[in-house]
RNA sequence: AACCUGGUGGUGUAAUUGGUAACACAUCUGGUUUUGGUCCAGACAUUUCAGGUUCAAGUCCUGGCCGGGUUGCCA
């Protein structure tokens, strides 16, 4: 399946205009994650925008790590982020940068600001600073240090860098407007002291620039033309512009904001996802239930499906919540196209064919993809003892139930027509064996008389089957918007993971870790890295659409209770 | 209640910038089918409300209503 084209959203419109008017000769964007966690679908939206727009307009996109807070950042996050961006299908080429690459320049610019009377060293406590900032409806109060001599601030700032003061003892603040309606402009902190080693600069620094002081300037240094970010930074744009207009930066980039992605039944918040990992709710950042790119990869999502999803949801400034079913639909679309078909029984029930020659095994031919004959066929062993899906047999069933029931004839896909002649149960009434007879003239699934057999079910020869652990997933949360009514942890779905022991057709031995196949009539499954030579493990990526389930639900709701 | 932003079907997007509201998902009906899958056909909104400008308004103006963001030495 090819990538869906992205519509001309407001950002692409602006870029096209900037190029047409000659404002820019070429465009440069950047994707700037903080390496404090793993990337999730929300980031995919940003990545597809940043890299996508650059590619469409013949520009380039940088990967820049926003590593200004060593308290939260780690090298392994950096490595994982790079892997995820590459997996999604994007390439930053030579343009890998870090905000920390610019620490020396940023320091110089901070001194420049102090010298220009536009920044000062603050010595009030964090609490006092907060108190004096005022609130949403009342202006703040100027700091007693606001008008201290420039030389004094310069000296103090140098000593901050030299490590003379403890964490929190002082900060550097920009001198803007304590009465601004925009809180971000009330003399924002631009440097803080943190005696902590940084994943890249080690112990070279004990003062670190704040996001606001690093981002726009980093953009300027790299020649970013369009700095795209999410709406929560909208209030920061005036500050972004304040720095680039008061500092001798080499270029003046522009920031544009778009709405972040919200997906139903999950969440796109690094902080909350980290909590799920830290509290052991999920096994890891790449748990297949996680909306992280690594989790989705392990689950069996294709990069194409995620890119198509991002193209479909579009870019706007309005918040909304996308139906998870849209993602699933786009995923199925791609998987239907690329996934080879196989047979597997998730909830095995034994079928014994009474008139089958004892000990006889026959090979039947099955297509690897009904829609793509060019993908060839494979041979599957058929015998007198088979596994079928427990739900494919009913002792009593409504007329619309086309599967196995006493007296009914159904087609065993690619095999034979079987007619149910009886069944056995245990003391609890649970069906243990279904007895059938087969029509020797129906090999392959057709007969000369062309009689209609409505039902077709999948099967696996019990003597040849491979036992496998299969992990079935459901939404991680029960609520469309987890946490909407309180703590999101209260909305966890206790049934988000179910494990079953399935029986697979022998050819499944050749599936590779990470490969996705369709278990016919069931869903798409991806071989997990937990697989071993003697026990494969599969994750259900997504189930097939199930119109029978809907029909049956309706039948059961009807006036006369269904079977 | 301050400032900033936004409001098109159940959901996500579109509408040549003032000219018969389009597409996808979801839902419901049918048809095809050796996957109750795929595929095909059909149904499903007078654009938050009230006024105004205009031959003509989802697009422009005024007011109301509703939503999101903002008071880190996080990003």
Coordinates of C-alpha atoms (C1' of nucleotides) in Angstrom, one line a residue:
Chain A
X1 CA 0.0 0.0 0.0
X2 CA 1.3 3.4 -0.9
X3 CA 1.4 6.4 1.3
X4 CA -1.7 8.6 1.3
X5 CA -1.1 12.1 0.3
X6 CA -1.3 14.8 2.9
X7 CA -3.9 17.6 2.4
X8 CA -2.8 21.2 2.1
X9 CA -3.2 22.2 5.7
X10 CA -2.6 25.7 7.0
X11 CA 1.1 25.1 7.6
X12 CA 1.7 23.8 4.0
X13 CA -0.2 26.8 2.8
X14 CA 2.0 29.2 4.7
X15 CA 5.1 27.4 3.4
X16 CA 4.0 27.4 -0.2
X17 CA 3.3 31.2 0.2
X18 CA 6.7 31.8 1.7
X19 CA 8.4 30.0 -1.1
X20 CA 6.3 31.8 -3.8
X21 CA 6.9 35.2 -2.3
X22 CA 10.6 34.6 -2.1
X23 CA 10.7 35.0 1.7
X24 CA 12.5 31.7 1.7
X25 CA 14.5 30.0 -1.0
X26 CA 14.4 26.7 0.7
X27 CA 12.7 25.5 3.8
X28 CA 14.2 23.9 6.9
X29 CA 12.3 22.2 9.7
X30 CA 13.2 20.2 12.7
X31 CA 11.9 17.5 15.0
X32 CA 13.1 18.4 18.5
X33 CA 12.3 15.7 21.1
X34 CA 13.5 15.8 24.6
X35 CA 15.2 12.6 25.4
X36 CA 13.3 11.9 28.5
X37 CA 11.1 9.0 27.3
X38 CA 10.0 7.1 24.2
X39 CA 8.2 8.4 21.2
X40 CA 4.5 7.8 20.8
X41 CA 1.8 8.2 18.1
X42 CA 1.5 11.8 19.0
X43 CA 5.2 12.3 18.1
X44 CA 4.5 10.4 14.9
X45 CA 2.1 13.2 13.9
X46 CA 4.8 15.8 14.5
X47 CA 7.5 13.7 12.7
X48 CA 5.3 13.2 9.7
X49 CA 4.6 16.9 9.6
X50 CA 8.2 18.0 10.1
X51 CA 9.9 15.6 7.8
X52 CA 6.9 15.3 5.4
X53 CA 6.7 19.0 4.8
X54 CA 10.5 19.3 4.3
X55 CA 10.4 16.5 1.7
X56 CA 7.4 17.8 -0.1
X57 CA 8.9 21.2 -0.6
X58 CA 12.4 20.0 -1.3
X59 CA 13.8 21.2 2.0
X60 CA 15.4 19.4 4.8
X61 CA 14.5 18.4 8.3
X62 CA 16.9 18.2 11.3
X63 CA 16.7 15.9 14.2
X64 CA 17.5 17.9 17.3
X65 CA 17.5 16.6 20.8
X66 CA 16.2 19.2 23.2
X67 CA 18.6 18.2 26.0
X68 CA 18.5 21.2 28.3
X69 CA 17.4 19.4 31.5
X70 CA 19.9 16.7 32.6
X71 CA 17.6 15.8 35.5
X72 CA 15.3 13.9 33.2
X73 CA 17.3 13.0 30.1
X74 CA 19.2 9.8 29.4
X75 CA 21.3 8.4 26.5
X76 CA 19.2 5.3 26.0
X77 CA 16.3 7.5 25.2
X78 CA 18.3 9.3 22.6
X79 CA 19.2 5.9 21.0
X80 CA 15.6 4.7 21.1
X81 CA 14.3 7.9 19.6
X82 CA 16.7 7.7 16.6
X83 CA 15.6 4.1 16.0
X84 CA 12.0 5.0 16.1
X85 CA 12.3 7.9 13.7
X86 CA 14.2 5.8 11.2
X87 CA 11.7 3.0 11.6
X88 CA 8.9 5.4 10.8
X89 CA 10.7 5.9 7.5
X90 CA 12.5 9.3 7.9
X91 CA 16.1 10.3 7.5
X92 CA 17.8 13.3 8.9
X93 CA 21.0 12.6 7.0
X94 CA 23.9 14.7 8.4
X95 CA 21.6 16.9 10.3
X96 CA 21.7 15.5 13.8
X97 CA 22.0 18.2 16.5
X98 CA 21.5 18.7 20.2
X99 CA 20.6 21.9 22.0
X100 CA 23.7 21.0 24.1
X101 CA 25.8 21.6 21.1
X102 CA 25.0 25.3 21.6
X103 CA 25.6 25.7 25.3
X104 CA 28.6 27.9 24.9
X105 CA 26.8 30.2 22.4
X106 CA 23.8 30.3 24.5
X107 CA 25.9 31.3 27.5
X108 CA 27.4 34.1 25.5
X109 CA 24.0 35.3 24.4
X110 CA 22.8 35.3 28.0
X111 CA 25.8 37.6 28.9
X112 CA 24.8 39.7 25.9
X113 CA 21.3 40.1 27.3
X114 CA 22.7 41.0 30.8
X115 CA 25.0 43.6 29.2
X116 CA 22.1 45.1 27.3
X117 CA 20.2 45.5 30.6
X118 CA 17.7 42.8 29.5
X119 CA 18.5 40.1 32.0
X120 CA 19.5 39.9 35.7
X121 CA 20.5 37.4 38.3
X122 CA 17.7 36.7 40.7
X123 CA 18.4 35.7 44.3
X124 CA 14.9 35.3 45.6
X125 CA 13.8 31.8 46.5
X126 CA 11.7 29.8 44.0
X127 CA 8.7 30.4 46.3
X128 CA 9.2 34.1 46.4
X129 CA 9.6 34.3 42.7
X130 CA 6.3 32.3 42.2
X131 CA 4.5 34.5 44.7
X132 CA 5.7 37.7 43.1
X133 CA 4.7 36.6 39.6
X134 CA 1.1 37.5 40.4
X135 CA -1.7 35.4 38.9
X136 CA -4.1 35.2 36.0
X137 CA -5.9 38.4 37.0
X138 CA -3.4 40.5 38.8
X139 CA 0.1 41.7 37.7
X140 CA 3.3 40.6 39.3
X141 CA 5.7 42.5 41.5
X142 CA 9.2 43.5 40.3
X143 CA 12.0 41.6 41.9
X144 CA 14.2 43.6 44.3
X145 CA 17.1 42.3 42.1
X146 CA 15.6 43.5 38.8
X147 CA 17.5 46.7 38.6
X148 CA 20.8 45.6 40.1
X149 CA 23.9 46.8 38.3
X150 CA 24.7 45.1 35.1
X151 CA 28.3 44.4 36.3
X152 CA 26.9 42.7 39.4
X153 CA 24.7 40.3 37.3
X154 CA 27.5 39.6 34.9
X155 CA 29.8 38.7 37.8
X156 CA 27.2 36.6 39.6
X157 CA 26.3 34.8 36.4
X158 CA 29.9 33.9 35.7
X159 CA 30.2 32.6 39.3
X160 CA 27.0 30.6 38.7
X161 CA 28.7 28.9 35.8
X162 CA 31.9 28.4 37.9
X163 CA 29.9 26.4 40.4
X164 CA 30.0 28.7 43.4
X165 CA 26.4 28.4 44.2
X166 CA 24.1 25.6 45.1
X167 CA 21.1 24.4 43.0
X168 CA 18.3 26.8 43.3
X169 CA 20.3 29.6 45.0
X170 CA 20.1 31.8 41.9
X171 CA 18.7 32.0 38.5
X172 CA 19.1 34.3 35.5
X173 CA 15.9 36.0 34.5
X174 CA 15.0 38.0 31.3
X175 CA 13.8 41.5 32.1
X176 CA 10.5 41.8 30.2
X177 CA 7.2 42.8 31.9
X178 CA 5.9 41.7 35.2
X179 CA 2.5 43.0 34.3
X180 CA 2.1 41.1 31.0
X181 CA -1.2 39.3 30.5
X182 CA 1.0 36.5 29.2
X183 CA 2.6 34.9 32.2
X184 CA 5.4 33.6 30.1
X185 CA 6.6 37.1 29.7
X186 CA 6.8 38.0 33.5
X187 CA 10.5 37.9 33.7
X188 CA 11.0 34.3 32.8
X189 CA 13.9 32.2 34.1
X190 CA 16.4 31.5 31.4
X191 CA 19.2 29.7 33.3
X192 CA 19.1 27.6 36.4
X193 CA 21.8 25.9 38.5
X194 CA 21.9 22.1 38.4
X195 CA 24.9 20.3 39.7
X196 CA 24.3 17.3 37.6
X197 CA 26.1 15.6 34.8
X198 CA 24.6 15.7 31.4
X199 CA 24.4 12.8 29.0
X200 CA 26.5 14.7 26.4
X201 CA 28.4 17.5 28.1
X202 CA 29.2 15.5 31.3
X203 CA 30.3 17.8 34.1
X204 CA 31.3 20.7 31.9
X205 CA 28.3 22.7 33.0
X206 CA 26.4 23.2 36.2
X207 CA 24.0 25.8 34.8
X208 CA 21.6 24.9 32.1
X209 CA 19.4 27.1 29.8
X210 CA 15.7 26.8 30.0
X211 CA 13.7 25.5 27.0
X212 CA 12.6 29.0 26.1
X213 CA 16.1 30.3 26.0
X214 CA 17.4 27.4 24.0
X215 CA 14.7 26.6 21.4
X216 CA 14.4 29.7 19.3
X217 CA 18.1 30.3 19.3
X218 CA 18.9 26.7 18.3
X219 CA 16.4 27.2 15.5
X220 CA 18.2 30.4 14.5
X221 CA 21.6 28.7 14.6
X222 CA 20.4 25.9 12.4
X223 CA 18.6 28.1 9.9
X224 CA 15.2 26.6 10.7
X225 CA 12.6 28.5 8.7
X226 CA 9.5 27.0 10.1
X227 CA 9.6 25.8 13.7
X228 CA 6.5 23.6 14.2
X229 CA 5.3 22.7 17.6
X230 CA 2.1 21.9 19.5
X231 CA -0.5 24.4 20.8
X232 CA 0.8 24.4 24.4
X233 CA 3.7 26.5 23.2
X234 CA 1.5 29.1 21.7
X235 CA 1.9 31.4 24.7
X236 CA 5.6 31.0 24.4
X237 CA 5.8 32.4 20.9
X238 CA 6.0 36.0 22.0
X239 CA 9.0 35.0 24.2
X240 CA 10.5 33.0 21.3
X241 CA 10.2 36.2 19.2
X242 CA 11.5 38.4 22.0
X243 CA 14.8 36.5 22.2
X244 CA 15.4 36.3 18.4
X245 CA 14.7 40.0 18.1
X246 CA 16.9 41.1 21.0
X247 CA 19.9 38.8 20.3
X248 CA 22.3 38.9 17.4
X249 CA 21.1 35.7 16.0
X250 CA 22.0 34.7 12.4
X251 CA 18.4 34.2 11.3
X252 CA 14.9 34.8 12.4
X253 CA 12.8 31.6 12.4
X254 CA 9.1 31.6 12.9
X255 CA 7.1 29.3 15.2
X256 CA 3.8 27.8 14.2
X257 CA 1.6 25.7 16.4
X258 CA -0.8 22.8 15.6
X259 CA -3.0 20.7 17.8
X260 CA -1.6 17.6 19.5
X261 CA -3.1 14.2 18.8
X262 CA -5.6 12.7 21.2
X263 CA -6.5 9.1 20.5
X264 CA -9.5 7.4 22.1
X265 CA -8.9 4.7 24.8
X266 CA -5.2 5.6 25.2
X267 CA -3.2 8.7 25.8
X268 CA -0.3 10.5 24.3
X269 CA 1.5 11.9 27.3
X270 CA 5.1 10.9 27.9
X271 CA 4.7 11.6 31.6
X272 CA 1.7 9.3 31.9
X273 CA 3.2 6.5 29.8
X274 CA 6.3 6.7 31.9
X275 CA 4.1 6.2 35.0
X276 CA 2.6 3.0 33.4
X277 CA 6.1 1.7 32.9
X278 CA 7.4 2.7 36.3
X279 CA 4.5 1.2 38.1
X280 CA 4.6 -2.0 36.2
X281 CA 1.2 -1.7 34.7
X282 CA 2.8 -2.6 31.4
X283 CA 6.0 -4.7 31.0
X284 CA 8.1 -2.0 29.3
X285 CA 8.0 1.0 27.0
X286 CA 7.6 -1.4 24.1
X287 CA 4.8 -3.4 25.6
X288 CA 2.5 -4.0 22.7
X289 CA -0.4 -2.2 24.4
X290 CA 1.6 1.0 24.6
X291 CA 0.9 3.8 22.0
X292 CA 4.7 4.2 21.8
X293 CA 6.2 3.7 18.4
X294 CA 8.3 0.9 19.8
X295 CA 5.2 -0.7 21.3
X296 CA 3.3 -0.3 18.1
X297 CA 6.2 -1.8 16.2
X298 CA 6.2 -4.8 18.5
X299 CA 2.5 -5.1 18.2
X300 CA 2.8 -5.4 14.4
X301 CA 1.9 -1.9 13.2
X302 CA 3.6 -1.0 9.9
X303 CA 5.4 2.3 9.4
X304 CA 3.2 2.8 6.4
X305 CA 0.0 2.5 8.4
X306 CA 1.2 5.0 10.9
X307 CA 2.2 7.5 8.2
X308 CA -1.1 7.0 6.5
X309 CA -2.9 7.6 9.7
X310 CA -1.0 10.8 10.3
X311 CA -1.9 12.0 6.8
X312 CA -5.5 11.1 7.3
X313 CA -6.0 13.0 10.6
X314 CA -4.4 16.1 9.1
X315 CA -3.1 19.2 10.8
X316 CA -5.3 21.8 12.4
X317 CA -5.2 24.1 15.4
X318 CA -8.3 22.6 17.0
X319 CA -8.2 19.9 19.7
X320 CA -10.1 16.8 19.1
X321 CA -10.0 13.1 19.8
X322 CA -9.5 10.7 17.0
X323 CA -11.4 7.3 17.0
X324 CA -9.0 4.5 17.7
X325 CA -11.0 2.6 15.0
X326 CA -9.7 4.9 12.4
X327 CA -6.2 3.8 13.2
X328 CA -7.3 0.2 13.2
X329 CA -9.0 0.6 9.9
X330 CA -5.9 2.1 8.2
X331 CA -3.8 -0.6 9.8
X332 CA -6.0 -3.4 8.4
X333 CA -5.9 -1.7 5.1
X334 CA -2.2 -2.0 4.9
X335 CA -1.9 -5.4 6.5
X336 CA -4.6 -6.8 4.3
X337 CA -2.4 -5.8 1.4
X338 CA 0.9 -7.2 2.7
X339 CA 0.3 -9.9 5.2
X340 CA 0.6 -13.6 4.0
X341 CA -2.3 -15.8 5.1
X342 CA -1.9 -18.7 7.4
X343 CA -4.2 -21.0 9.5
X344 CA -4.1 -21.0 13.3
X345 CA -6.6 -22.1 15.9
X346 CA -6.7 -19.9 19.0
X347 CA -9.2 -21.9 21.1
X348 CA -8.7 -25.5 20.0
X349 CA -11.5 -28.1 19.9
X350 CA -10.9 -31.5 18.5
X351 CA -12.6 -32.8 15.4
X352 CA -12.3 -36.6 14.5
X353 CA -13.3 -37.7 11.1
X354 CA -14.9 -41.2 11.4
X355 CA -14.5 -42.3 7.8
X356 CA -10.9 -41.0 7.3
X357 CA -8.4 -43.8 6.6
X358 CA -6.5 -44.5 9.8
X359 CA -3.1 -42.9 9.9
X360 CA -3.5 -41.3 6.5
X361 CA -2.1 -37.8 6.0
X362 CA -2.7 -35.8 2.9
X363 CA -1.2 -32.5 1.7
X364 CA -3.6 -29.8 0.5
X365 CA -2.6 -26.7 -1.3
X366 CA -3.4 -23.2 0.2
X367 CA -3.0 -19.8 -1.3
X368 CA -0.7 -17.4 0.5
X369 CA -2.9 -14.5 -0.4
X370 CA -6.2 -14.9 -2.2
X371 CA -5.9 -11.4 -3.7
X372 CA -2.4 -11.9 -4.9
X373 CA -1.9 -15.3 -6.7
X374 CA 1.7 -14.2 -7.4
X375 CA 2.5 -14.8 -3.8
X376 CA 2.2 -18.5 -4.5
X377 CA 0.8 -21.4 -2.5
X378 CA 2.0 -23.7 0.3
X379 CA 1.1 -27.3 1.3
X380 CA -0.7 -28.1 4.6
X381 CA -1.1 -31.5 6.1
X382 CA -4.7 -32.7 6.5
X383 CA -5.6 -35.7 8.6
X384 CA -8.4 -37.5 10.5
X385 CA -7.8 -35.5 13.6
X386 CA -8.0 -31.8 13.4
X387 CA -8.2 -28.7 15.7
X388 CA -10.9 -26.2 15.0
X389 CA -12.0 -23.1 16.8
X390 CA -14.3 -23.9 19.7
X391 CA -16.6 -21.1 18.5
X392 CA -17.0 -22.8 15.2
X393 CA -19.1 -25.6 16.7
X394 CA -22.5 -25.2 18.3
X395 CA -24.7 -28.0 19.6
X396 CA -27.7 -25.8 18.9
X397 CA -27.5 -22.7 16.7
X398 CA -29.7 -20.3 14.8
X399 CA -30.2 -20.8 11.1
X400 CA -27.8 -18.0 10.3
X401 CA -25.0 -19.8 12.0
X402 CA -23.1 -21.3 9.0
X403 CA -20.5 -23.3 11.0
X404 CA -20.4 -26.8 12.4
X405 CA -23.5 -28.1 14.1
X406 CA -25.1 -31.6 14.2
X407 CA -26.0 -32.6 10.7
X408 CA -24.5 -29.5 9.0
X409 CA -21.9 -29.7 6.2
X410 CA -19.2 -27.1 6.2
X411 CA -16.0 -26.6 4.1
X412 CA -12.7 -27.0 5.9
X413 CA -10.8 -24.3 4.0
X414 CA -8.6 -25.8 1.3
X415 CA -9.4 -29.2 2.7
X416 CA -12.6 -31.2 2.5
X417 CA -16.3 -30.9 3.1
X418 CA -17.1 -32.3 6.6
X419 CA -20.5 -33.2 8.0
X420 CA -21.1 -33.2 11.7
X421 CA -22.3 -36.6 12.9
X422 CA -22.1 -36.1 16.6
X423 CA -20.1 -34.9 19.6
X424 CA -18.9 -35.8 23.0
X425 CA -19.0 -33.9 26.3
X426 CA -17.3 -34.2 29.7
X427 CA -19.1 -34.3 33.0
X428 CA -19.5 -30.5 33.0
X429 CA -21.2 -30.6 29.6
X430 CA -18.3 -29.1 27.9
X431 CA -17.8 -30.4 24.3
X432 CA -14.6 -32.4 24.1
X433 CA -14.8 -33.9 20.6
X434 CA -16.8 -33.2 17.5
X435 CA -17.4 -36.2 15.2
X436 CA -17.6 -35.8 11.5
X437 CA -17.6 -37.7 8.2
X438 CA -15.9 -36.3 5.1
X439 CA -16.7 -36.3 1.4
X440 CA -13.7 -37.8 -0.4
X441 CA -14.9 -36.1 -3.6
X442 CA -14.5 -32.6 -2.1
X443 CA -10.8 -32.3 -1.9
X444 CA -9.6 -28.7 -2.1
X445 CA -13.0 -27.4 -1.1
X446 CA -15.2 -28.1 -4.2
X447 CA -17.3 -30.9 -5.5
X448 CA -18.4 -31.8 -9.0
X449 CA -22.0 -31.3 -8.2
X450 CA -21.3 -27.7 -7.2
X451 CA -23.5 -28.0 -4.2
X452 CA -23.6 -24.9 -2.0
X453 CA -21.8 -25.0 1.3
X454 CA -22.3 -21.7 3.1
X455 CA -19.7 -22.1 5.9
X456 CA -16.0 -22.3 5.5
X457 CA -13.8 -22.7 8.6
X458 CA -10.1 -22.9 9.3
X459 CA -8.4 -25.9 10.9
X460 CA -5.0 -27.4 11.8
X461 CA -4.0 -31.0 11.8
X462 CA -3.5 -31.9 15.4
X463 CA -0.5 -34.3 14.8
X464 CA 1.3 -31.6 12.9
X465 CA 0.3 -28.5 14.8
X466 CA 2.8 -26.2 16.5
X467 CA 1.8 -25.0 19.9
X468 CA 2.2 -21.3 20.4
X469 CA 1.6 -18.7 23.0
X470 CA -0.7 -16.0 21.5
X471 CA -1.2 -12.7 23.3
X472 CA -4.5 -11.0 22.6
X473 CA -4.8 -7.3 23.3
X474 CA -7.6 -5.0 24.0
X475 CA -7.6 -1.2 24.8
X476 CA -5.4 -0.4 27.7
X477 CA -8.1 1.8 29.1
X478 CA -11.9 1.3 29.4
X479 CA -12.7 5.0 28.9
X480 CA -12.5 6.9 25.7
X481 CA -10.6 9.7 27.5
X482 CA -8.7 8.0 30.3
X483 CA -8.7 10.2 33.4
X484 CA -11.5 12.4 32.3
X485 CA -13.3 11.7 35.5
X486 CA -10.3 11.6 37.8
X487 CA -7.1 9.5 37.9
X488 CA -6.4 7.8 34.6
X489 CA -5.0 4.8 36.5
X490 CA -8.6 4.1 37.7
X491 CA -9.6 3.6 34.1
X492 CA -7.2 0.8 33.2
X493 CA -8.8 -2.1 31.4
X494 CA -8.1 -5.2 33.5
X495 CA -8.5 -7.4 30.4
X496 CA -6.1 -5.5 28.1
X497 CA -4.0 -8.7 27.8
X498 CA -5.2 -12.3 27.4
X499 CA -2.9 -15.2 26.7
X500 CA -4.0 -18.3 24.9
X501 CA -2.2 -21.5 23.8
X502 CA -2.9 -21.8 20.1
X503 CA -2.2 -24.4 17.5
X504 CA -0.5 -23.2 14.3
X505 CA -0.1 -24.8 10.9
X506 CA 3.5 -26.2 10.4
X507 CA 4.6 -23.5 7.9
X508 CA 4.4 -21.0 10.7
X509 CA 7.8 -22.3 11.8
X510 CA 9.3 -20.1 9.1
X511 CA 7.9 -16.8 10.3
X512 CA 10.5 -14.3 11.5
X513 CA 10.4 -12.1 14.6
X514 CA 8.6 -8.9 13.7
X515 CA 6.8 -10.4 10.7
X516 CA 3.0 -10.1 10.5
X517 CA 0.8 -12.8 9.1
X518 CA -3.0 -13.0 8.9
X519 CA -4.5 -15.9 10.8
X520 CA -7.4 -16.5 8.4
X521 CA -10.8 -15.5 9.8
X522 CA -9.1 -14.2 12.9
X523 CA -6.8 -11.3 12.6
X524 CA -3.3 -10.1 12.0
X525 CA -0.5 -11.5 14.3
X526 CA 3.1 -10.5 14.7
X527 CA 5.8 -12.8 15.9
X528 CA 7.1 -11.5 19.2
X529 CA 10.8 -11.3 20.2
X530 CA 9.9 -13.6 23.2
X531 CA 9.7 -16.5 20.7
X532 CA 12.1 -19.4 21.1
X533 CA 12.8 -22.2 18.7
X534 CA 10.4 -24.6 20.4
X535 CA 7.8 -22.1 21.4
X536 CA 6.8 -19.2 19.1
X537 CA 5.0 -16.3 20.6
X538 CA 2.6 -14.1 18.6
X539 CA 0.9 -10.8 19.4
X540 CA -2.4 -10.0 17.9
X541 CA -1.9 -6.8 16.0
X542 CA -5.6 -6.3 15.2
X543 CA -8.5 -8.6 14.7
X544 CA -10.4 -8.9 11.4
X545 CA -13.7 -7.1 11.1
X546 CA -16.3 -9.5 12.5
X547 CA -19.8 -9.0 11.1
X548 CA -20.9 -12.3 12.5
X549 CA -20.3 -11.0 16.0
X550 CA -22.5 -8.0 15.2
X551 CA -25.2 -10.2 13.7
X552 CA -25.2 -12.5 16.7
X553 CA -25.4 -9.7 19.1
X554 CA -28.4 -8.4 17.3
X555 CA -30.0 -11.9 17.3
X556 CA -29.4 -12.2 21.0
X557 CA -31.1 -8.8 21.6
X558 CA -34.1 -9.9 19.6
X559 CA -37.4 -10.9 21.2
X560 CA -36.6 -14.7 20.9
X561 CA -33.3 -15.4 22.6
X562 CA -30.8 -16.9 20.1
X563 CA -29.0 -20.2 20.7
Chain B
rA1 C1' -14.1 36.0 36.3
rA2 C1' -7.7 38.1 32.9
rC3 C1' -5.2 37.1 28.4
rC4 C1' -4.6 33.9 24.1
rU5 C1' -7.0 30.6 21.0
rG6 C1' -10.8 27.6 18.6
rG7 C1' -16.2 25.8 17.1
rU8 C1' -18.4 21.9 9.7
rG9 C1' -22.3 14.7 10.7
rG10 C1' -21.1 10.1 16.2
rU11 C1' -15.4 10.8 14.9
rG12 C1' -11.2 13.0 11.9
rU13 C1' -10.7 16.1 7.7
rA14 C1' -12.4 19.0 2.8
rA15 C1' -15.1 22.9 0.2
rU16 C1' -11.7 26.5 -6.4
rU17 C1' -11.1 31.9 -0.7
rG18 C1' -18.7 34.6 -1.3
rG19 C1' -21.6 30.3 -5.6
rU20 C1' -25.7 23.4 -5.3
rA21 C1' -21.5 21.0 1.9
rA22 C1' -17.0 16.5 -0.5
rC23 C1' -13.9 12.3 1.5
rA24 C1' -12.6 8.7 5.2
rC25 C1' -13.8 6.1 9.8
rA26 C1' -18.0 4.4 12.6
rU27 C1' -23.1 2.8 12.2
rC28 C1' -27.2 0.7 9.3
rU29 C1' -29.1 -1.9 4.3
rG30 C1' -28.1 -5.0 0.4
rG31 C1' -24.8 -7.7 -3.3
rU32 C1' -20.2 -10.8 -4.4
rU33 C1' -17.0 -14.3 -2.0
rU34 C1' -13.5 -21.3 -0.6
rU35 C1' -11.7 -15.9 5.2
rG36 C1' -19.1 -13.9 8.3
rG37 C1' -12.2 -11.0 5.7
rU38 C1' -11.5 -8.3 1.1
rC39 C1' -14.4 -6.0 -2.7
rC40 C1' -19.1 -3.5 -4.6
rA41 C1' -23.7 -0.6 -4.1
rG42 C1' -27.0 2.4 -0.9
rA43 C1' -28.5 5.2 3.8
rC44 C1' -26.7 8.8 7.3
rA45 C1' -25.1 17.1 8.6
rU46 C1' -29.2 22.7 6.0
rU47 C1' -21.8 23.9 8.9
rU48 C1' -22.5 26.2 17.8
rC49 C1' -26.7 30.0 18.3
rA50 C1' -29.1 34.9 17.2
rG51 C1' -29.0 39.0 14.2
rG52 C1' -26.8 41.7 9.9
rU53 C1' -24.4 42.7 4.8
rU54 C1' -25.4 40.2 -0.2
rC55 C1' -28.9 38.0 -5.9
rA56 C1' -26.0 34.4 -3.0
rA57 C1' -22.7 33.2 3.6
rG58 C1' -19.6 27.1 6.3
rU59 C1' -16.7 31.3 4.3
rC60 C1' -17.6 38.6 5.7
rC61 C1' -19.7 41.8 10.2
rU62 C1' -21.9 42.2 15.4
rG63 C1' -23.3 39.8 19.8
rG64 C1' -24.2 35.4 22.7
rC65 C1' -23.0 30.2 24.0
rC66 C1' -19.5 26.3 24.4
rG67 C1' -14.4 24.1 24.3
rG68 C1' -8.9 24.2 24.9
rG69 C1' -4.4 26.7 26.8
rU70 C1' -1.8 29.9 30.4
rU71 C1' 0.2 31.5 37.3
rG72 C1' 7.7 25.2 36.6
rC73 C1' 14.1 27.2 38.6
rC74 C1' 9.8 21.0 33.0
rA75 C1' 9.7 20.6 27.7

